[in-house]
Amino acid sequence: MLDSNGYTKEQLSHLQSPKLGANFVSPLQKAASHDAKSSMHSWLLQCYEVMVSCTSPDVSLPLPIDGGSDAGLFCVVGIHVEQLRVVYHDGTKSSTHRRSLKPGDIILSLNEYDISGYTRRDAVELCDLLTRVARSDSGVQRPRLRIRLCPPEALATGNTMLSSFLAAAFSLNSPEYALQEKIRENVYQRVVPCELILVNRHSV
């Protein structure tokens, strides 16, 4: 069965993180709380979205991605954004004025895929899969990619280091805590062999 971009679930399955619920940090270790700072400067308030597609001559969206969990970082927009090769579209949840890709901003999701904790390679491959058009189909409408981002300073830790964010303590039901859990799920999928995951599931 094909998704909205014409790809099968099998093509995306190795990039999509299963809901393993990998809890590496006990809630008991999260006694301290950033509630005060979160209520005043919640990273959610500074998140924004852009809807983009590539220009006609391109095969897939030329989105530069740096960082990645293999470097101990969030995935971020790379330094060299070729704005002339990117088409911006309306229809996002951001403020009234259209935002553009800003180098250094953290990439939280590509379409419905939350990529915090992805390696750089996995993020690049996913972006390519979601925006690629075969050269023989050059006449079809270019796939649009919804990208959710936030500036590093919006986070309580103020940087792009995963270790800093994962070491911070947040209240159990906060959006920051949910982001920590998503990072752990995505990292866990990429460091534990598939065979071991299957064995663990059958042994429960």
XYZ file of C-alpha atoms in Angstrom:
204
model
C 0.000 0.000 0.000
C 1.389 3.404 -0.986
C 1.511 6.485 1.201
C 0.657 10.014 0.063
C 4.057 10.345 -1.594
C 3.818 7.049 -3.481
C 6.111 4.976 -1.265
C 5.387 1.627 0.340
C 5.491 1.094 4.077
C 8.429 -1.271 3.558
C 10.518 1.532 2.021
C 10.053 3.702 5.096
C 9.900 1.037 7.806
C 13.635 0.977 8.479
C 13.586 4.742 9.026
C 10.431 4.913 11.127
C 10.967 4.284 14.824
C 8.823 1.654 16.562
C 7.164 2.601 19.834
C 9.492 0.582 22.005
C 8.995 2.700 25.113
C 12.689 2.568 25.934
C 12.979 4.238 29.326
C 16.649 4.641 30.134
C 16.006 7.146 32.920
C 13.687 6.339 35.779
C 11.104 8.996 36.693
C 12.664 8.843 40.173
C 15.822 10.331 38.676
C 13.811 13.321 37.487
C 13.127 14.902 40.856
C 14.379 18.306 39.740
C 12.098 20.177 37.404
C 12.361 22.892 34.770
C 8.671 23.741 35.147
C 9.267 27.420 35.850
C 11.496 27.895 32.857
C 9.314 25.696 30.657
C 6.185 27.710 31.424
C 7.937 30.950 30.535
C 10.045 29.874 27.597
C 8.520 26.621 26.374
C 10.304 25.442 23.252
C 6.893 24.698 21.744
C 6.132 28.414 21.568
C 9.177 28.993 19.378
C 8.707 26.019 17.069
C 7.711 26.790 13.502
C 6.890 24.955 10.302
C 7.785 25.410 6.669
C 6.221 23.682 3.688
C 8.747 23.243 0.906
C 9.354 21.456 -2.364
C 12.259 21.350 -4.755
C 12.459 23.280 -7.997
C 11.723 21.474 -11.256
C 15.246 20.429 -12.310
C 15.932 18.707 -8.984
C 15.400 15.036 -8.272
C 14.831 15.511 -4.533
C 14.793 18.393 -2.080
C 18.304 19.829 -1.572
C 17.920 20.111 2.199
C 21.327 20.182 3.898
C 21.256 18.254 7.179
C 24.047 18.342 9.740
C 24.448 16.842 13.203
C 22.615 13.613 13.975
C 22.724 11.206 16.908
C 25.881 9.595 15.516
C 27.558 12.931 16.305
C 25.726 13.301 19.625
C 23.554 16.094 18.234
C 20.035 16.896 17.108
C 19.662 16.974 13.327
C 19.948 20.593 12.216
C 19.622 22.588 9.014
C 23.040 22.715 7.362
C 24.996 25.886 6.719
C 24.560 25.994 2.963
C 20.838 26.278 2.197
C 20.380 26.836 -1.525
C 17.302 29.044 -1.220
C 16.996 29.447 -4.995
C 16.437 25.686 -5.308
C 13.731 25.578 -2.639
C 10.080 26.553 -3.173
C 8.152 27.705 -0.090
C 4.406 27.086 0.176
C 1.619 28.368 2.413
C -0.425 26.095 4.642
C 1.661 25.775 7.801
C 0.836 26.372 11.463
C 3.425 29.110 11.831
C 2.624 32.775 12.324
C 1.085 34.952 9.641
C 4.396 35.690 7.933
C 6.095 32.893 6.056
C 9.220 31.460 7.645
C 12.237 30.126 5.778
C 14.847 27.501 6.574
C 17.471 28.900 8.913
C 20.892 27.225 9.149
C 21.517 25.780 12.602
C 17.860 25.357 13.566
C 16.879 21.945 14.927
C 14.791 19.713 12.626
C 12.109 18.096 14.788
C 10.112 16.326 12.096
C 9.797 15.643 8.378
C 6.106 15.223 7.552
C 4.785 12.796 10.197
C 8.208 11.417 11.102
C 9.725 12.695 14.364
C 13.455 12.549 13.666
C 14.982 13.657 16.981
C 17.565 10.957 17.686
C 18.011 9.990 14.020
C 21.500 9.660 12.616
C 22.382 12.175 9.939
C 22.342 9.438 7.305
C 18.849 8.258 8.254
C 17.521 11.819 8.208
C 19.041 12.490 4.780
C 17.660 9.215 3.394
C 14.185 9.957 4.749
C 14.190 13.445 3.232
C 15.249 11.960 -0.091
C 12.507 9.301 0.006
C 9.801 11.819 0.866
C 10.720 14.284 -1.893
C 12.216 12.185 -4.674
C 10.566 12.148 -8.099
C 11.744 9.807 -10.824
C 13.240 11.655 -13.774
C 10.754 9.927 -16.054
C 7.951 11.550 -14.027
C 9.278 15.091 -14.328
C 5.835 16.356 -15.295
C 4.147 15.404 -12.022
C 3.675 17.779 -9.112
C 6.675 17.907 -6.815
C 6.062 16.355 -3.373
C 5.777 18.934 -0.610
C 7.633 18.399 2.635
C 6.387 19.800 5.940
C 9.362 20.503 8.193
C 8.951 21.344 11.877
C 11.855 23.215 13.427
C 12.962 25.167 16.459
C 15.984 27.341 17.231
C 18.486 25.708 19.640
C 18.086 28.553 22.116
C 14.401 27.630 22.489
C 15.374 24.473 24.387
C 15.997 24.625 28.117
C 19.607 23.570 27.489
C 20.109 26.198 24.779
C 22.182 23.990 22.474
C 21.967 21.080 20.011
C 23.718 18.454 22.169
C 21.573 15.389 22.837
C 23.475 14.513 26.019
C 22.679 17.893 27.573
C 18.989 17.640 26.753
C 18.686 14.017 27.898
C 20.446 14.817 31.179
C 18.020 17.622 31.995
C 15.115 16.921 34.346
C 11.558 17.719 33.268
C 8.159 16.957 34.750
C 6.694 13.671 33.607
C 3.928 15.000 31.338
C 5.764 17.975 29.868
C 6.448 18.318 26.116
C 10.169 18.385 26.927
C 9.909 15.003 28.641
C 7.991 13.628 25.640
C 10.791 14.826 23.361
C 13.355 13.074 25.570
C 11.420 9.823 25.237
C 11.207 10.182 21.456
C 14.972 10.708 21.286
C 15.557 7.564 23.353
C 13.238 5.505 21.134
C 14.963 6.627 17.950
C 18.472 6.171 19.355
C 17.576 2.747 20.807
C 16.357 1.561 17.417
C 19.647 2.559 15.820
C 22.065 1.034 18.329
C 20.350 -2.258 19.230
C 20.488 -4.998 16.534
C 17.095 -5.982 15.112
C 17.729 -9.626 16.120
C 18.133 -8.607 19.775
C 14.949 -6.528 19.679
C 13.005 -9.532 18.348
C 14.483 -11.843 21.000
C 13.593 -9.410 23.771
C 10.026 -9.089 22.518
C 9.556 -12.874 22.452
C 11.125 -13.347 25.863
C 8.647 -11.033 27.599
